[in-house]
C-alpha atoms as an extended CHARMM CRD file, in Angstrom:
* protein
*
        72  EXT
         1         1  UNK       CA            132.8040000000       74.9280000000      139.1200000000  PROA      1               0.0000000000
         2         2  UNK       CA            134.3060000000       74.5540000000      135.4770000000  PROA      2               0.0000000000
         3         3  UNK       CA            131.3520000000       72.5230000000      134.2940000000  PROA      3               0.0000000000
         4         4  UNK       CA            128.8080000000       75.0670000000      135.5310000000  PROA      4               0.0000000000
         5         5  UNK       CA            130.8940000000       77.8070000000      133.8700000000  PROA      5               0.0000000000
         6         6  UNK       CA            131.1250000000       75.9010000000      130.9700000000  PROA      6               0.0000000000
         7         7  UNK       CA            127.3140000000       75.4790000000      130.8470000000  PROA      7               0.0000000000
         8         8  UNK       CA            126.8800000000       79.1290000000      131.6260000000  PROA      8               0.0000000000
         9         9  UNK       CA            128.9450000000       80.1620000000      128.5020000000  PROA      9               0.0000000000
        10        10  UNK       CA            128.1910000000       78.2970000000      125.5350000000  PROA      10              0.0000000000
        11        11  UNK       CA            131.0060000000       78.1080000000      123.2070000000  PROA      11              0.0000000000
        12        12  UNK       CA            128.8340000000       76.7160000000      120.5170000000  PROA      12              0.0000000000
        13        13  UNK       CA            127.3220000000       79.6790000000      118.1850000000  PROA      13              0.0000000000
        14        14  UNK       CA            124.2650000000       76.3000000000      117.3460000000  PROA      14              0.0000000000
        15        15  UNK       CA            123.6490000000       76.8070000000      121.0250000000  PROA      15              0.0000000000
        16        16  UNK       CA            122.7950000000       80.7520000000      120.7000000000  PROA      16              0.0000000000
        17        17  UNK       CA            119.6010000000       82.3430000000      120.4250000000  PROA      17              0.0000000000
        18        18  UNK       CA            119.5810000000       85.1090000000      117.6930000000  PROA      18              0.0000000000
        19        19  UNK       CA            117.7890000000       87.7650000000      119.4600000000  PROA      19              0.0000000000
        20        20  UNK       CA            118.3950000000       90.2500000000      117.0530000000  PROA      20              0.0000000000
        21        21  UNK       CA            116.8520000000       88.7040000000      114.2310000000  PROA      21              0.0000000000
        22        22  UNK       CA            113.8890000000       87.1390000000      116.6170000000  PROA      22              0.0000000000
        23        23  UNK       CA            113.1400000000       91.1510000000      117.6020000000  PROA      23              0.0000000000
        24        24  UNK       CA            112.8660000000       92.0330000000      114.2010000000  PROA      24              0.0000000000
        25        25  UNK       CA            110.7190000000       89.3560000000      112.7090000000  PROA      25              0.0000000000
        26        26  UNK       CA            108.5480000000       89.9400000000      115.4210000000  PROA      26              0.0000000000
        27        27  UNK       CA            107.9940000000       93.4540000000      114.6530000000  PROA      27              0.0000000000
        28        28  UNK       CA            107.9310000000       92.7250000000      111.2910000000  PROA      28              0.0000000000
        29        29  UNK       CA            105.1140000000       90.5660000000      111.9090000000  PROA      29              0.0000000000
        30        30  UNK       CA            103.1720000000       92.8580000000      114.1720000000  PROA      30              0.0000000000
        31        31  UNK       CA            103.2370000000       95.6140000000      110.9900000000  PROA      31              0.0000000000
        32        32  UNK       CA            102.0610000000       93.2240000000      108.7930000000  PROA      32              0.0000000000
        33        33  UNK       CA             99.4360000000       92.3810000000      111.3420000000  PROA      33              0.0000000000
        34        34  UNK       CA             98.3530000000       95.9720000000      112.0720000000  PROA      34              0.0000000000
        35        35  UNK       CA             98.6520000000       96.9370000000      108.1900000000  PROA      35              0.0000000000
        36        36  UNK       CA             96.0910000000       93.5230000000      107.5500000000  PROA      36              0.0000000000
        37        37  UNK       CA             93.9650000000       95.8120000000      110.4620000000  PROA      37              0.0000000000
        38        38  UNK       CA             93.9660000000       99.1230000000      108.2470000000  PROA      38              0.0000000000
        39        39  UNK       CA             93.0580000000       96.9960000000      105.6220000000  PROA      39              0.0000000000
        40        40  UNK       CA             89.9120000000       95.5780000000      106.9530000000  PROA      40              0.0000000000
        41        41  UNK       CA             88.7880000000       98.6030000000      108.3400000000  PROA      41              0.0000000000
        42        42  UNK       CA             89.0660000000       99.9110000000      105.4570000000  PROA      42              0.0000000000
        43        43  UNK       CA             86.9480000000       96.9200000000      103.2750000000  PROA      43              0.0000000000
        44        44  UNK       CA             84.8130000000       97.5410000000      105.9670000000  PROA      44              0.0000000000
        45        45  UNK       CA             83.9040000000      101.4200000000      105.8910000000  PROA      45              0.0000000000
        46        46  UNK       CA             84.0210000000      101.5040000000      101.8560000000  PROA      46              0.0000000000
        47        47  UNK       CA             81.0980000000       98.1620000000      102.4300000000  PROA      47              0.0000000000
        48        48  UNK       CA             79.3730000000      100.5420000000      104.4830000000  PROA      48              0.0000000000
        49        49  UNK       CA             79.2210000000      103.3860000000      102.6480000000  PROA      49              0.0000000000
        50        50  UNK       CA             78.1110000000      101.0800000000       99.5730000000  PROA      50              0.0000000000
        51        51  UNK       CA             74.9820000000       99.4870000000      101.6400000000  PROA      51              0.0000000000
        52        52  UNK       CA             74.7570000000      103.2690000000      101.9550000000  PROA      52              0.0000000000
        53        53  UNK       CA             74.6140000000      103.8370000000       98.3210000000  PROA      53              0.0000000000
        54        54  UNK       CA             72.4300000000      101.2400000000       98.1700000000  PROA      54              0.0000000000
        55        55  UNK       CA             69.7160000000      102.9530000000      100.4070000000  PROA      55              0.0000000000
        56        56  UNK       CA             69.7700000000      106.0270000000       98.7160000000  PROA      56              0.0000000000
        57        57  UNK       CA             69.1970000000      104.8250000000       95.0380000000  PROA      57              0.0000000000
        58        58  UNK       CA             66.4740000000      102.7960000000       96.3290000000  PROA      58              0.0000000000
        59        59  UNK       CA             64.5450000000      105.4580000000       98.4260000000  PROA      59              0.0000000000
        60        60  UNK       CA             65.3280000000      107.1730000000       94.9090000000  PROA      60              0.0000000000
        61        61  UNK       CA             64.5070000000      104.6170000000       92.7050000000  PROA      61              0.0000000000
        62        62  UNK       CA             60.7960000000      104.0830000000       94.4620000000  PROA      62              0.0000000000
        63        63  UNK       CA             60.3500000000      108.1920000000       94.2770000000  PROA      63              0.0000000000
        64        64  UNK       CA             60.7600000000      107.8700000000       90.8900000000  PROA      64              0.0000000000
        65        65  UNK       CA             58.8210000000      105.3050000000       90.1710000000  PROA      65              0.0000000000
        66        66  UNK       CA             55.8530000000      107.1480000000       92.4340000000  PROA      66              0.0000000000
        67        67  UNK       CA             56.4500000000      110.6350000000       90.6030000000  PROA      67              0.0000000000
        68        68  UNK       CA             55.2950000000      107.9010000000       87.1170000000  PROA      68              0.0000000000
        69        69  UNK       CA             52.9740000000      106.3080000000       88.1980000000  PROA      69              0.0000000000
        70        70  UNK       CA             51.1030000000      109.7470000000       89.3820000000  PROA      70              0.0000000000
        71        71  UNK       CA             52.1480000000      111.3040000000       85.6630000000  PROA      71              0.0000000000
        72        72  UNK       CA             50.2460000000      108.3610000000       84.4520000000  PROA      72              0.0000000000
């Protein structure tokens, strides 16, 4: 009975697992994961809305360039 109650109860702090500090690195790592989430999305919508740019100069550029040629 004293061995199992010896096992149960480590005297050792080596033998403890710091829970505390496990929680917290954990959730700091989940913020840093989510924030790396925002971040991508937002790479991702300011790409988009420069392919969209992209569209609209040339659909502009090639009006242009029609409105010229039919000036001469």
């Amino acid at each position: 009975e004293q061995v199992t109650e010896s096992l149960l109860s480590p005297q050792d702090s080596d033998t403890t697992i710091p829970i505390d500090e496990t929680l917290q690195f954990n959730e700091s790592l989940q913020s840093a994961h989510r924030g790396m989430d925002e971040l991508i999305g937002s790479g991702t919508n300011i790409l988009q809305g420069l392919r969209d740019q992209r569209v609209t100069l040339k659909g502009t550029h090639k009006k242009i360039l029609d409105v010229a040629n039919m000036l001469g």
